[in-house]
Tab-separated table of C-alpha atoms and ligand atoms in Angstrom:
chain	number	residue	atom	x	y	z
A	532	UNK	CA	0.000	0.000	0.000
A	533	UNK	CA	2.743	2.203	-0.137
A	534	UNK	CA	2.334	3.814	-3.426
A	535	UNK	CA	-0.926	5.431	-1.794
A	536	UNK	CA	0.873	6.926	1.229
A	537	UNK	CA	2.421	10.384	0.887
A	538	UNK	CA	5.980	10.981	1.416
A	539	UNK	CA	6.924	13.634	3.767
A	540	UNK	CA	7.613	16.981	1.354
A	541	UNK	CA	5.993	15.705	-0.707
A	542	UNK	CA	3.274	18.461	-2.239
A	543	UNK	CA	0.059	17.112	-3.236
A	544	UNK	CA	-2.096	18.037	-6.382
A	545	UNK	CA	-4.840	15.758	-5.810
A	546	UNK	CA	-5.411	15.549	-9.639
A	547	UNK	CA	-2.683	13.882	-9.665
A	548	UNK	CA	-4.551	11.095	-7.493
A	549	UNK	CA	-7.259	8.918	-9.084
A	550	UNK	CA	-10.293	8.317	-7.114
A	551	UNK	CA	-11.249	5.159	-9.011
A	552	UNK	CA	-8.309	3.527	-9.291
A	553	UNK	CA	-8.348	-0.662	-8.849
A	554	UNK	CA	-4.849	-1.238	-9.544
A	555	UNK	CA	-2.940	-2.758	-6.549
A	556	UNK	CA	-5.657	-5.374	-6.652
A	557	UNK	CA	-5.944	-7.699	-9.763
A	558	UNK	CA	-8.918	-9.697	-8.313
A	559	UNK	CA	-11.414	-7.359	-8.280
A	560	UNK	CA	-14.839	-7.039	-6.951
A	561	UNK	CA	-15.758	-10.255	-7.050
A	562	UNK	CA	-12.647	-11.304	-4.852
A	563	UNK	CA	-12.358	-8.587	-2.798
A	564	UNK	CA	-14.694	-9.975	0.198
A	565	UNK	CA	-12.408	-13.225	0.429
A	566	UNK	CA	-9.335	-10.847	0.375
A	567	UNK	CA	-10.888	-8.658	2.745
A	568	UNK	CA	-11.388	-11.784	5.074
A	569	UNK	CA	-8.273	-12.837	5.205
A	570	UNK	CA	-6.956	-9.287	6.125
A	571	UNK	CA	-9.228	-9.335	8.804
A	572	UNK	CA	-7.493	-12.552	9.774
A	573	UNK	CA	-4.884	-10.873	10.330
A	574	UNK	CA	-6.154	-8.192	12.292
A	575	UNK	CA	-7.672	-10.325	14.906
A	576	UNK	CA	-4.082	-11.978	15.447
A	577	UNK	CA	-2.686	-8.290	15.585
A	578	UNK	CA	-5.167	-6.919	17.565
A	579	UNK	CA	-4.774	-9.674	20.191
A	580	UNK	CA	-1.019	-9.433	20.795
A	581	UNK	CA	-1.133	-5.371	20.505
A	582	UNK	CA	-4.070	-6.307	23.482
A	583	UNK	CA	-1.218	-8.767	25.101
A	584	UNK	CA	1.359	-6.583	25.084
A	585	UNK	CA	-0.258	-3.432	26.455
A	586	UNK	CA	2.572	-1.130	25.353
A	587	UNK	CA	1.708	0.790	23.046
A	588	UNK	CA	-1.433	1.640	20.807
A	589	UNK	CA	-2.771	2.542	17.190
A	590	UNK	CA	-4.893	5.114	16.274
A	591	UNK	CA	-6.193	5.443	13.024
A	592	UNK	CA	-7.708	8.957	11.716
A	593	UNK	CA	-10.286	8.949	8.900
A	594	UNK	CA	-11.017	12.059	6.843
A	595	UNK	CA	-13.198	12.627	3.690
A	596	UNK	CA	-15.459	14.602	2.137
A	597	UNK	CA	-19.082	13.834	3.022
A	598	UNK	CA	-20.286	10.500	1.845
A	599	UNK	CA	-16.616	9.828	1.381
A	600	UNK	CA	-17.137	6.094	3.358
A	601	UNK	CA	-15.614	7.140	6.368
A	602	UNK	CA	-18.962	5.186	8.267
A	603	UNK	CA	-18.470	1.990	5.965
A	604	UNK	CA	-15.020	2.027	6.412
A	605	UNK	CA	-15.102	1.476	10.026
A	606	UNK	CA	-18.145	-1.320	9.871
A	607	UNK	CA	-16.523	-3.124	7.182
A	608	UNK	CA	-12.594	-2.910	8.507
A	609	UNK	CA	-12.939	-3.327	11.967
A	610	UNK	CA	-16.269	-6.129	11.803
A	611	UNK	CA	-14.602	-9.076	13.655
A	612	UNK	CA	-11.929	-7.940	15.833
A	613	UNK	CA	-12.469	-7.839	19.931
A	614	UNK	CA	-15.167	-5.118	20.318
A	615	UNK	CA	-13.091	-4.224	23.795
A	616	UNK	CA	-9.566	-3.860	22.048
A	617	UNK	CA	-11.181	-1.354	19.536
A	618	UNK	CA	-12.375	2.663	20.228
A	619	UNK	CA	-13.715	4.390	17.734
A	620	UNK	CA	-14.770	8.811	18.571
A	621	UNK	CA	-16.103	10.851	16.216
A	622	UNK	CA	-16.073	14.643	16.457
A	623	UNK	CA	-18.618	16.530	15.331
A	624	UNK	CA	-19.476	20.501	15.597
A	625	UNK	CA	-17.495	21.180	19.090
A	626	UNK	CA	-19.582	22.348	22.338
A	627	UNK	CA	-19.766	25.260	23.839
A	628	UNK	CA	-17.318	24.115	26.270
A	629	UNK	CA	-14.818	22.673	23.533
A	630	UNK	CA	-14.407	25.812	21.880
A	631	UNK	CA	-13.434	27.284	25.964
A	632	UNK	CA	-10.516	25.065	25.132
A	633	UNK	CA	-7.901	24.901	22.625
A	634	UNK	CA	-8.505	22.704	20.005
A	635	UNK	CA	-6.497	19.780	20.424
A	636	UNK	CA	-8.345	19.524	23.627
A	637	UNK	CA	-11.003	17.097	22.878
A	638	UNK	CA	-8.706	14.803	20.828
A	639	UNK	CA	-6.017	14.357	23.198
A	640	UNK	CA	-8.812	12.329	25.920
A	641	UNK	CA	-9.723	10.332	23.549
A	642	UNK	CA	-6.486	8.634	22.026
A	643	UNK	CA	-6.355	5.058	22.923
A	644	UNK	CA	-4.640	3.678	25.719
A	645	UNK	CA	-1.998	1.011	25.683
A	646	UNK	CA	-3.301	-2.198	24.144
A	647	UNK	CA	-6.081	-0.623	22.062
A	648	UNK	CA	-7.015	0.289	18.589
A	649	UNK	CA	-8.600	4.084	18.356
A	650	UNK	CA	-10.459	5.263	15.459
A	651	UNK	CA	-11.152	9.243	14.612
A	652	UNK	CA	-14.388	9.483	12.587
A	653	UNK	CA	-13.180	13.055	11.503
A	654	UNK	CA	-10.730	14.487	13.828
A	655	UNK	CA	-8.432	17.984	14.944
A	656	UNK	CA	-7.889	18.006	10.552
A	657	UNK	CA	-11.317	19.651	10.769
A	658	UNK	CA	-9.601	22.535	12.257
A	659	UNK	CA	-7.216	23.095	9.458
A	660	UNK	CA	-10.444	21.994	7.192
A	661	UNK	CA	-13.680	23.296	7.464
A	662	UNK	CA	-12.355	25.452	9.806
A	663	UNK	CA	-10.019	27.307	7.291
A	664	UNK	CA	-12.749	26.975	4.543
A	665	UNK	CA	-15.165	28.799	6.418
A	666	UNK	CA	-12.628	31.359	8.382
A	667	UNK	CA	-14.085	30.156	11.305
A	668	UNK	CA	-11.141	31.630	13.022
A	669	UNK	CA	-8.167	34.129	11.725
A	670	UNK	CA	-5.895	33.065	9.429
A	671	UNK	CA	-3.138	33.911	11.552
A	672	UNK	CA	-4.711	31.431	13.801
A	673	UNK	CA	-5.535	27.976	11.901
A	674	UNK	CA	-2.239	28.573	9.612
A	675	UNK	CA	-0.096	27.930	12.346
A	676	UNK	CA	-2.254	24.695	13.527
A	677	UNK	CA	0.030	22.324	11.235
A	678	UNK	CA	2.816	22.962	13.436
A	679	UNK	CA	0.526	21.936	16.419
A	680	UNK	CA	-0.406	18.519	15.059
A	681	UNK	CA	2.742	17.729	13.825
A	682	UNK	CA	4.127	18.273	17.320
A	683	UNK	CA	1.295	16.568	18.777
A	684	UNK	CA	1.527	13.621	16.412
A	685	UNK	CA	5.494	13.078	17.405
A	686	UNK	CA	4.264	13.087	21.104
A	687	UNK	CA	1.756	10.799	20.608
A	688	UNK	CA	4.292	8.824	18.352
A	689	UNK	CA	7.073	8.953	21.218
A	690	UNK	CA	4.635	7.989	23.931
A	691	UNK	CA	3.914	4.344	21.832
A	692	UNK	CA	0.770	4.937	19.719
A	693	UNK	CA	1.516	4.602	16.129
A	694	UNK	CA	-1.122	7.034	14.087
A	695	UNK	CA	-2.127	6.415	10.756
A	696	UNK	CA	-3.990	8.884	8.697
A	697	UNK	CA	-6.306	8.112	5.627
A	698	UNK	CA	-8.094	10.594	3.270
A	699	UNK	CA	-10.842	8.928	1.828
A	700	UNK	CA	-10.718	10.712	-1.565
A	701	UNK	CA	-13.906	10.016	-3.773
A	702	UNK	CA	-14.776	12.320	-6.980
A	703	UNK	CA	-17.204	15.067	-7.016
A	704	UNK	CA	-18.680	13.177	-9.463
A	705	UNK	CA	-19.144	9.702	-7.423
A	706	UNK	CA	-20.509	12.232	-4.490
A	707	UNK	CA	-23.279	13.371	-6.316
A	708	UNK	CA	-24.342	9.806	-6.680
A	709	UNK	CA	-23.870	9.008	-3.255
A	710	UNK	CA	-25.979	12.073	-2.324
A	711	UNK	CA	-28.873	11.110	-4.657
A	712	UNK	CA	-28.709	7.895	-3.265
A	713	UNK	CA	-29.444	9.030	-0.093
A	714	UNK	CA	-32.082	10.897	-0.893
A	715	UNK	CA	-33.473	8.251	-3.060
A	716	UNK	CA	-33.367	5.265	-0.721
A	717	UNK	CA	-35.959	5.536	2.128
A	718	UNK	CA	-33.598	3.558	4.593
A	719	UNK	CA	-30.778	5.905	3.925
A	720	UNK	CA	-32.581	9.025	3.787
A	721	UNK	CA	-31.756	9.611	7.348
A	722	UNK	CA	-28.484	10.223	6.402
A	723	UNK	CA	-28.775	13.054	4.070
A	724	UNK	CA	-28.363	16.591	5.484
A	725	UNK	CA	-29.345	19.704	3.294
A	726	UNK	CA	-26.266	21.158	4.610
A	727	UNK	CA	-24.132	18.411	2.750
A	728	UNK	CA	-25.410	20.527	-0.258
A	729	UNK	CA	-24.008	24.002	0.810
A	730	UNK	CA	-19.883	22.193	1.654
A	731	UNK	CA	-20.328	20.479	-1.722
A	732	UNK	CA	-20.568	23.800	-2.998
A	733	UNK	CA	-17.394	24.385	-1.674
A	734	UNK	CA	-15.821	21.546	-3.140
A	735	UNK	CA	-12.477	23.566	-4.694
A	736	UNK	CA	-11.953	24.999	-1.477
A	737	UNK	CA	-11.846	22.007	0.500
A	738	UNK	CA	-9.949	19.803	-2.200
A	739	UNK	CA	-7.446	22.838	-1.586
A	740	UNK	CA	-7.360	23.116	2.159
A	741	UNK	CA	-6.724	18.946	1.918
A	742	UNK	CA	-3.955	19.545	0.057
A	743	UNK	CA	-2.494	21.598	2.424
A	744	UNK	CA	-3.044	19.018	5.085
A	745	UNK	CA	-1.983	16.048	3.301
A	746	UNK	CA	1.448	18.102	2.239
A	747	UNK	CA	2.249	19.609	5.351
A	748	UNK	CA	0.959	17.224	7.872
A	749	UNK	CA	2.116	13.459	6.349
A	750	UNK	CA	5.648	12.510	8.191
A	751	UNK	CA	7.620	9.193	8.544
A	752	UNK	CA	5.821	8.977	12.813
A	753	UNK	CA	2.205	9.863	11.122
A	754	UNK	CA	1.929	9.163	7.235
A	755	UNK	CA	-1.011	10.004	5.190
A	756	UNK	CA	-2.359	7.462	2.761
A	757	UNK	CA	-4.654	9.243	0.150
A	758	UNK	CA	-7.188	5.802	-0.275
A	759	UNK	CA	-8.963	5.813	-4.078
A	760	UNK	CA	-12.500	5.385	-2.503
A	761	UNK	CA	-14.712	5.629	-5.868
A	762	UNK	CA	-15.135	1.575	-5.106
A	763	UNK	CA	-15.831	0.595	-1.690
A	764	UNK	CA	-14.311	-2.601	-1.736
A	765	UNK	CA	-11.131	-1.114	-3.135
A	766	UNK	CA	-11.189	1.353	-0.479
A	767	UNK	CA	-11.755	-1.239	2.100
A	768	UNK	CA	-8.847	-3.570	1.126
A	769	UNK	CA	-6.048	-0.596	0.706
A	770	UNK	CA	-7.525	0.930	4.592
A	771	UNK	CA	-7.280	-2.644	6.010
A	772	UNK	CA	-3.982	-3.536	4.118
A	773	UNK	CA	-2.018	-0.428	5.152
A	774	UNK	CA	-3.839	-0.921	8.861
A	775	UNK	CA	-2.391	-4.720	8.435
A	776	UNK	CA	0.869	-3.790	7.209
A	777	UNK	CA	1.572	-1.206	9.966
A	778	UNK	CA	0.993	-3.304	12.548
A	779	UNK	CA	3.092	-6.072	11.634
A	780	UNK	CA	5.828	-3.606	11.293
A	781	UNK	CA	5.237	-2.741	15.243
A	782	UNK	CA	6.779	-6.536	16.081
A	783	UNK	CA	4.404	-6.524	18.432
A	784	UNK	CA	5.162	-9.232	21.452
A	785	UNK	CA	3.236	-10.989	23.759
A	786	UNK	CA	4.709	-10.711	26.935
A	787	UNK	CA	7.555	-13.096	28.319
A	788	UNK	CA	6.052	-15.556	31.028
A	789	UNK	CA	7.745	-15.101	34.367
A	790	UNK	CA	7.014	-18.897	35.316
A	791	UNK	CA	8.565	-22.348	34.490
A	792	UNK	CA	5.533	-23.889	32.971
A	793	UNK	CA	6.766	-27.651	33.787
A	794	UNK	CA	6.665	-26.458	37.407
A	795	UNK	CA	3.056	-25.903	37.393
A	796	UNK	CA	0.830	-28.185	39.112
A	797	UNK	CA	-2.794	-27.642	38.671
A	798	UNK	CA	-4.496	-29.901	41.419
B	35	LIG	P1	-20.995	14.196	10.590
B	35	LIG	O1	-19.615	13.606	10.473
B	35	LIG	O2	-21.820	13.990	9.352
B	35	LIG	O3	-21.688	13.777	11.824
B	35	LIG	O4	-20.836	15.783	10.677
B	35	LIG	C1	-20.043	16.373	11.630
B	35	LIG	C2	-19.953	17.840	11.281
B	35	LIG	O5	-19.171	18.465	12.265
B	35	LIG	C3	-19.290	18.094	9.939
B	35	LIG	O6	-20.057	18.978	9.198
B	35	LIG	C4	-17.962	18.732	10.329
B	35	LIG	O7	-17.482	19.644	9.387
B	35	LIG	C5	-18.324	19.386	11.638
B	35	LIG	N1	-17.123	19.616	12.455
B	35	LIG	C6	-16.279	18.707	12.943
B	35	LIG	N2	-15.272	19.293	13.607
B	35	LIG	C7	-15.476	20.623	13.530
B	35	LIG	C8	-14.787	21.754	14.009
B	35	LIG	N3	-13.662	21.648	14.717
B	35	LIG	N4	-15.320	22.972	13.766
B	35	LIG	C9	-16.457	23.095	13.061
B	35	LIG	N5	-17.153	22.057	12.570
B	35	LIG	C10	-16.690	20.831	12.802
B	36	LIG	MG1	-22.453	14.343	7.344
């Protein structure tokens, strides 16, 4: 999954980035659920030493435009692993008494604790996203957040959890589709917010302010992976690949027993 994550300096044009792309997987569609299985395979054995070891953690931040996946994503990556080994927070508009605080505030409770898997459904990006888009604060203010989260990445990084970052990047195109969907489907109709309709209109501007983010904000402690997310299943197998990939890299340990096991007696 490497050719999707962004190398530090590197600056992104996200035309340059296809949002239907298939081509790290040959067996398409049709294979894609038994593929995704055995990833998840994986996962479970992952997730149960990271759980073993108690060291250190992994927390996983999702952003995309709406109806980017970032819901389905979560269902369909995490389904099967050890419901108490996994957190998953999603921010929303911040409270009254979030916005008393500095922004990393409301992140920083919520990152997972030794032994656990955390998921951000959106995250502190928003600040540096919609945020920015809508000058919801100064400029001299939110411009100088990617210096924040960097530094607050390399602590969390230091401290043992390992963060991985994906941008779930889907066309404008493949949006609209998703949005009529919504409104066409009765069981999904919940889902659709005339707001969605106002940010779409902003679409430029936020492709922009994520290019910003994903340059200035993807390092070697807390890479960015920009996931084609046109195709579901594609963007399922590259989220739980990289998520796969970067665990086995921790060499994660269960921990050395402190007994002779032939000395045991069990009466
Ligand atoms: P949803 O993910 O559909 O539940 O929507 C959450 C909403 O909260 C989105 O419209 C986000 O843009 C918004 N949001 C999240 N974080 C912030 C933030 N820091 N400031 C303003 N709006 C935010
Ligand atoms: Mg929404």
């Amino acid at each position: 999954m490497d050719r999707y994550r962004v190398k530090p300096g590197t600056v992104v044009r996200l035309k340059d980035w296809e949002p239907g792309d298939t081509s790290a997987y040959s067996g398409g569609k049709e294979q894609a659920p038994q593929e995704l299985d055995r990833l998840r395979q994986s996962l479970v054995t992952l997730q149960e030493t990271l759980w073993a070891e108690k060291r250190r953690s992994v927390l996983v931040i999702l952003q995309a435009m709406d109806t980017g996946g970032k819901d389905g994503t979560i269902s369909h990556v995490l389904t099967g692993l050890n419901p108490q080994g996994v957190y998953v927070q999603g921010f929303g508009v911040p409270s009254t008494e979030e916005l008393e605080h500095d922004y990393l505030w409301r992140a920083h409770e919520h990152t997972p604790q030794r032994g656990k898997i955390g998921v951000f459904n959106r995250s502190y990006y928003e600040d540096v996203l919609v945020v920015r888009v809508h000058e919801l604060v100064p400029k001299d203010v939110w411009s100088r957040r990617y210096d924040h989260i960097n530094a607050f990445e390399r602590l969390l990084s230091d401290e043992g959890t390992t963060v991985l970052k994906f941008f779930l990047n889907i066309s404008k195109a493949e949006q609209k589709q998703r949005l009529e969907e919504r409104l066409a489907q009765t069981d999904k109709r919940w889902k659709f917010n005339p707001d969605d309709l106002a940010e779409r209109r902003l679409w430029d501007k936020y492709q922009e302010a994520y290019e910003v983010v994903l340059s200035r904000t993807s390092t070697e402690y807390a890479p960015w992976y920009i996931v084609p997310s046109d195709h579901k299943w594609y963007r399922n197998l590259v989220v739980s690949s990289a998520l796969a990939n970067t665990m086995q890299r921790m060499d994660l340990q269960v921990p050395k027993i402190t007994f002779d096991p032939q000395k045991v007696r069990i009466d």
